[in-house]
């Protein structure tokens, strides 16, 4: 059922596991899809020996994209109008992430019904990796 | 050279072509990488015959991700702390996109030097497809 003003309440939460055991292969797939071939995400030798990280890590935008899938699952196709995050902590191969949207406000703007959502994604240790907000159109 | 307080001026612009002739294959690559298999992005028959669109179209988050590559090229690795956009218009196969960051403010927060950027991405017709903002750490 489409989200609408009568079936939404401030405080409602929608949560999904967006990745279970993130693989280096998925990070490489994202490099190929986005064209962002920064070696910190794909080259284990460079990243550990030269850059000094414990391992390659996910593009922040991959975490944001996987979190965006939770948002579009929740609000429906073509309804997300605004989406922004802070990149709070890195995401590593092997991480499992859960993303949650919480209804912050239900409002009208220029005759369009909108929902404002707080967005947070945590890893398997409960550490927040991104924190943000989104706005979507809803039925009146 | 890393961005710092002395080599940045409000009004500075950095612009890149982020995709030339977007292919359905790249959209499918993004579906695979993100796990977002919504058929509006991948299934031409469903999208045109059932959903009534002229063709499949890019995930908004793919456009945002390609624009994010321009941002990390500009500000450097691991410096982007905040990134948000409005999805203004759809992006179709065959589109070529140019993304631009404009320096809006150079400031300090808790002893950290930051740059605030306005972000806009336009297609080959000059139509804006996403519009947003970003913040990145810079050298003092």
Short mmCIF file of C-alpha atoms in Angstrom, two decimals:
data_model
loop_
_atom_site.label_atom_id
_atom_site.label_comp_id
_atom_site.label_asym_id
_atom_site.label_seq_id
_atom_site.Cartn_x
_atom_site.Cartn_y
_atom_site.Cartn_z
CA UNK A 1 0.00 0.00 0.00
CA UNK A 2 1.31 3.42 -0.90
CA UNK A 3 2.28 5.65 1.98
CA UNK A 4 -0.29 8.34 2.64
CA UNK A 5 -1.19 10.91 5.25
CA UNK A 6 -3.53 8.55 7.09
CA UNK A 7 -1.28 5.49 7.35
CA UNK A 8 1.82 7.37 8.53
CA UNK A 9 2.54 8.61 12.05
CA UNK A 10 5.50 10.59 13.35
CA UNK A 11 7.83 8.07 14.96
CA UNK A 12 7.04 5.22 12.54
CA UNK A 13 10.16 3.19 11.72
CA UNK A 14 11.08 1.09 8.71
CA UNK A 15 14.24 -0.99 8.96
CA UNK A 16 15.99 -3.36 6.54
CA UNK A 17 19.23 -5.28 6.47
CA UNK A 18 20.78 -3.74 3.36
CA UNK A 19 23.84 -5.99 3.12
CA UNK A 20 24.94 -9.20 4.83
CA UNK A 21 28.71 -9.75 4.80
CA UNK A 22 29.78 -7.11 2.26
CA UNK A 23 32.25 -8.58 -0.22
CA UNK A 24 35.22 -7.02 -1.97
CA UNK A 25 33.47 -8.13 -5.15
CA UNK A 26 30.45 -5.92 -4.44
CA UNK A 27 32.79 -2.98 -3.81
CA UNK A 28 34.47 -3.68 -7.17
CA UNK A 29 31.06 -3.95 -8.83
CA UNK A 30 30.28 -0.50 -7.46
CA UNK A 31 33.58 0.85 -8.79
CA UNK A 32 32.65 -0.44 -12.23
CA UNK A 33 29.10 0.87 -12.07
CA UNK A 34 29.98 4.34 -10.81
CA UNK A 35 33.29 4.73 -12.62
CA UNK A 36 34.94 5.57 -9.29
CA UNK A 37 38.13 3.47 -9.43
CA UNK A 38 39.90 5.08 -6.48
CA UNK A 39 42.35 2.31 -5.43
CA UNK A 40 41.44 2.71 -1.74
CA UNK A 41 38.34 0.70 -2.61
CA UNK A 42 39.80 -1.89 -4.95
CA UNK A 43 43.57 -2.33 -4.53
CA UNK A 44 44.39 -4.23 -1.33
CA UNK A 45 48.17 -3.86 -1.73
CA UNK A 46 48.10 -0.10 -2.31
CA UNK A 47 45.57 0.45 0.45
CA UNK A 48 47.38 -1.55 3.12
CA UNK A 49 51.06 -1.04 2.19
CA UNK A 50 51.02 2.53 0.85
CA UNK A 51 47.96 4.22 2.30
CA UNK A 52 48.16 2.41 5.63
CA UNK A 53 44.59 1.25 6.06
CA UNK A 54 43.83 -2.22 7.49
CA UNK A 55 42.05 -3.19 4.24
CA UNK A 56 40.17 -1.74 1.31
CA UNK A 57 36.84 -0.16 2.28
CA UNK A 58 33.54 0.64 0.62
CA UNK A 59 32.88 3.85 -1.26
CA UNK A 60 30.72 6.02 1.03
CA UNK A 61 28.36 6.34 -1.91
CA UNK A 62 27.91 2.55 -2.04
CA UNK A 63 26.68 2.60 1.56
CA UNK A 64 24.51 5.57 0.67
CA UNK A 65 23.15 3.72 -2.38
CA UNK A 66 22.34 0.56 -0.43
CA UNK A 67 20.61 2.73 2.17
CA UNK A 68 18.72 4.44 -0.66
CA UNK A 69 17.32 1.06 -1.71
CA UNK A 70 15.73 0.75 1.77
CA UNK A 71 14.25 4.24 1.26
CA UNK A 72 12.74 3.48 -2.14
CA UNK A 73 11.43 0.13 -0.85
CA UNK A 74 9.68 2.09 1.90
CA UNK A 75 8.37 5.15 0.06
CA UNK A 76 7.80 3.58 -3.38
CA UNK A 77 9.06 4.25 -6.88
CA UNK A 78 9.78 7.77 -8.04
CA UNK A 79 8.79 9.38 -4.75
CA UNK A 80 12.12 10.21 -3.16
CA UNK A 81 12.73 13.92 -3.75
CA UNK A 82 15.63 14.69 -1.44
CA UNK A 83 18.31 12.58 0.24
CA UNK A 84 21.43 13.57 2.12
CA UNK A 85 23.82 11.96 4.57
CA UNK A 86 26.88 12.49 6.70
CA UNK A 87 29.58 9.86 6.30
CA UNK A 88 30.24 8.97 9.94
CA UNK A 89 32.39 5.83 9.86
CA UNK A 90 33.99 3.56 7.29
CA UNK A 91 32.43 0.35 5.98
CA UNK A 92 34.72 -2.67 5.56
CA UNK A 93 34.52 -5.99 3.74
CA UNK A 94 32.60 -8.44 5.94
CA UNK A 95 30.36 -5.76 7.42
CA UNK A 96 26.62 -6.31 7.65
CA UNK A 97 24.52 -3.16 7.60
CA UNK A 98 21.02 -2.30 8.73
CA UNK A 99 19.33 0.90 7.57
CA UNK A 100 16.40 2.57 9.32
CA UNK A 101 14.07 5.37 8.31
CA UNK A 102 12.05 7.15 11.01
CA UNK A 103 9.13 9.45 10.22
CA UNK A 104 10.01 12.93 11.46
CA UNK A 105 7.22 15.00 9.90
CA UNK A 106 4.21 14.71 7.61
CA UNK A 107 3.50 17.99 5.86
CA UNK A 108 2.19 19.84 2.82
CA UNK A 109 4.29 21.97 0.47
CA UNK A 110 2.71 23.70 -2.51
CA UNK A 111 -0.25 21.32 -2.29
CA UNK A 112 1.97 18.21 -2.30
CA UNK A 113 1.97 15.81 0.66
CA UNK A 114 5.46 14.99 1.90
CA UNK A 115 7.09 12.87 4.56
CA UNK A 116 10.40 13.84 6.15
CA UNK A 117 12.50 10.90 7.31
CA UNK A 118 15.53 10.58 9.55
CA UNK A 119 17.89 7.98 8.10
CA UNK A 120 20.55 5.99 9.88
CA UNK A 121 22.65 2.97 8.92
CA UNK A 122 24.56 0.89 11.48
CA UNK A 123 26.99 -2.00 11.17
CA UNK A 124 26.91 -5.36 12.97
CA UNK A 125 28.44 -3.74 16.07
CA UNK A 126 25.75 -1.07 16.21
CA UNK A 127 28.21 1.61 15.06
CA UNK A 128 26.53 4.27 12.94
CA UNK A 129 28.16 4.54 9.50
CA UNK A 130 25.89 7.09 7.86
CA UNK A 131 23.32 9.47 9.29
CA UNK A 132 21.05 11.63 7.22
CA UNK A 133 17.62 12.67 6.10
CA UNK A 134 15.27 12.19 3.19
CA UNK A 135 12.01 13.61 1.87
CA UNK A 136 9.45 11.76 -0.24
CA UNK A 137 6.09 12.50 -1.82
CA UNK A 138 3.17 10.60 -0.31
CA UNK A 139 -0.48 10.27 -1.26
CA UNK A 140 -2.73 12.94 0.21
CA UNK B 1 47.58 19.74 -4.47
CA UNK B 2 45.23 19.30 -1.54
CA UNK B 3 42.59 21.95 -1.13
CA UNK B 4 43.35 24.34 1.67
CA UNK B 5 42.19 27.64 3.06
CA UNK B 6 44.65 29.64 0.97
CA UNK B 7 44.02 28.06 -2.45
CA UNK B 8 40.21 28.20 -2.25
CA UNK B 9 38.01 31.22 -2.88
CA UNK B 10 34.25 31.55 -2.60
CA UNK B 11 32.91 31.25 -6.15
CA UNK B 12 35.57 28.77 -7.34
CA UNK B 13 34.08 26.16 -9.68
CA UNK B 14 35.15 22.62 -10.49
CA UNK B 15 33.32 20.88 -13.33
CA UNK B 16 33.61 17.41 -14.89
CA UNK B 17 31.76 15.41 -17.48
CA UNK B 18 30.71 12.46 -15.32
CA UNK B 19 29.20 10.31 -18.08
CA UNK B 20 29.19 10.45 -21.87
CA UNK B 21 26.25 8.60 -23.47
CA UNK B 22 24.95 6.65 -20.47
CA UNK B 23 24.27 3.05 -21.44
CA UNK B 24 21.59 0.64 -20.27
CA UNK B 25 24.54 -1.61 -19.36
CA UNK B 26 25.88 0.91 -16.85
CA UNK B 27 22.40 1.18 -15.30
CA UNK B 28 22.30 -2.63 -15.00
CA UNK B 29 25.81 -2.61 -13.51
CA UNK B 30 24.54 -0.19 -10.89
CA UNK B 31 21.54 -2.44 -10.18
CA UNK B 32 23.93 -5.32 -9.56
CA UNK B 33 26.29 -3.27 -7.44
CA UNK B 34 23.65 -1.66 -5.24
CA UNK B 35 21.21 -4.58 -5.16
CA UNK B 36 18.44 -2.22 -6.34
CA UNK B 37 16.73 -4.31 -9.04
CA UNK B 38 13.63 -2.15 -9.44
CA UNK B 39 12.47 -3.06 -12.98
CA UNK B 40 11.95 0.60 -13.90
CA UNK B 41 15.73 0.72 -14.32
CA UNK B 42 16.35 -2.62 -16.00
CA UNK B 43 13.23 -4.06 -17.70
CA UNK B 44 12.43 -2.17 -20.91
CA UNK B 45 9.19 -4.08 -21.57
CA UNK B 46 7.75 -3.57 -18.08
CA UNK B 47 8.81 0.06 -17.98
CA UNK B 48 7.37 1.02 -21.37
CA UNK B 49 4.31 -1.26 -21.67
CA UNK B 50 3.17 -1.48 -18.04
CA UNK B 51 4.56 1.56 -16.26
CA UNK B 52 4.17 3.86 -19.26
CA UNK B 53 7.60 5.50 -19.36
CA UNK B 54 9.36 6.16 -22.68
CA UNK B 55 12.26 3.90 -21.64
CA UNK B 56 14.09 2.62 -18.58
CA UNK B 57 15.90 5.33 -16.65
CA UNK B 58 18.85 5.60 -14.27
CA UNK B 59 18.53 5.12 -10.54
CA UNK B 60 18.71 8.59 -8.98
CA UNK B 61 21.44 7.21 -6.77
CA UNK B 62 23.54 6.31 -9.82
CA UNK B 63 23.46 9.95 -10.91
CA UNK B 64 24.26 10.93 -7.34
CA UNK B 65 27.13 8.42 -7.25
CA UNK B 66 28.63 9.63 -10.52
CA UNK B 67 28.34 13.21 -9.23
CA UNK B 68 30.03 12.05 -6.02
CA UNK B 69 33.03 10.90 -8.06
CA UNK B 70 33.46 14.50 -9.29
CA UNK B 71 33.31 15.64 -5.65
CA UNK B 72 35.96 13.19 -4.42
CA UNK B 73 38.15 14.00 -7.44
CA UNK B 74 37.93 17.65 -6.38
CA UNK B 75 38.25 17.46 -2.59
CA UNK B 76 40.45 14.35 -2.33
CA UNK B 77 40.12 10.96 -0.68
CA UNK B 78 38.34 10.57 2.61
CA UNK B 79 37.47 14.25 2.92
CA UNK B 80 33.81 14.36 1.97
CA UNK B 81 31.82 14.54 5.21
CA UNK B 82 28.32 15.44 4.03
CA UNK B 83 26.51 15.14 0.70
CA UNK B 84 22.86 15.63 -0.15
CA UNK B 85 20.83 16.25 -3.29
CA UNK B 86 17.36 16.86 -4.65
CA UNK B 87 16.37 14.62 -7.55
CA UNK B 88 15.11 17.21 -10.03
CA UNK B 89 14.71 15.38 -13.35
CA UNK B 90 15.14 11.87 -14.69
CA UNK B 91 18.28 10.61 -16.43
CA UNK B 92 17.81 8.44 -19.52
CA UNK B 93 20.01 6.10 -21.55
CA UNK B 94 22.04 8.19 -23.97
CA UNK B 95 22.29 11.17 -21.63
CA UNK B 96 25.63 12.88 -21.08
CA UNK B 97 26.01 14.59 -17.73
CA UNK B 98 28.24 17.34 -16.41
CA UNK B 99 28.61 17.92 -12.67
CA UNK B 100 29.81 21.15 -11.09
CA UNK B 101 30.85 22.05 -7.56
CA UNK B 102 30.95 25.73 -6.56
CA UNK B 103 32.63 26.96 -3.37
CA UNK B 104 29.96 28.56 -1.17
CA UNK B 105 31.86 28.98 2.09
CA UNK B 106 35.22 28.28 3.71
CA UNK B 107 34.89 27.95 7.46
CA UNK B 108 36.08 26.40 10.72
CA UNK B 109 34.09 24.01 12.89
CA UNK B 110 35.54 22.59 16.12
CA UNK B 111 39.02 23.48 14.87
CA UNK B 112 38.55 21.69 11.52
CA UNK B 113 38.73 23.60 8.23
CA UNK B 114 35.77 22.89 5.96
CA UNK B 115 34.55 23.90 2.54
CA UNK B 116 30.83 24.04 1.70
CA UNK B 117 30.02 23.35 -1.94
CA UNK B 118 26.93 23.84 -4.05
CA UNK B 119 26.53 20.87 -6.39
CA UNK B 120 24.62 20.69 -9.65
CA UNK B 121 24.48 18.16 -12.47
CA UNK B 122 23.02 18.96 -15.87
CA UNK B 123 22.35 16.86 -18.96
CA UNK B 124 23.36 17.56 -22.57
CA UNK B 125 20.41 19.96 -22.94
CA UNK B 126 21.44 21.97 -19.90
CA UNK B 127 18.55 20.59 -17.86
CA UNK B 128 19.42 20.20 -14.19
CA UNK B 129 18.95 16.61 -13.02
CA UNK B 130 20.24 16.88 -9.47
CA UNK B 131 20.93 19.86 -7.25
CA UNK B 132 22.51 19.66 -3.84
CA UNK B 133 25.28 20.50 -1.46
CA UNK B 134 28.35 18.93 0.07
CA UNK B 135 30.87 19.60 2.80
CA UNK B 136 34.49 18.45 2.88
CA UNK B 137 37.47 18.77 5.19
CA UNK B 138 40.32 20.87 3.81
CA UNK B 139 43.84 21.59 5.02
CA UNK B 140 44.14 24.55 7.38
#
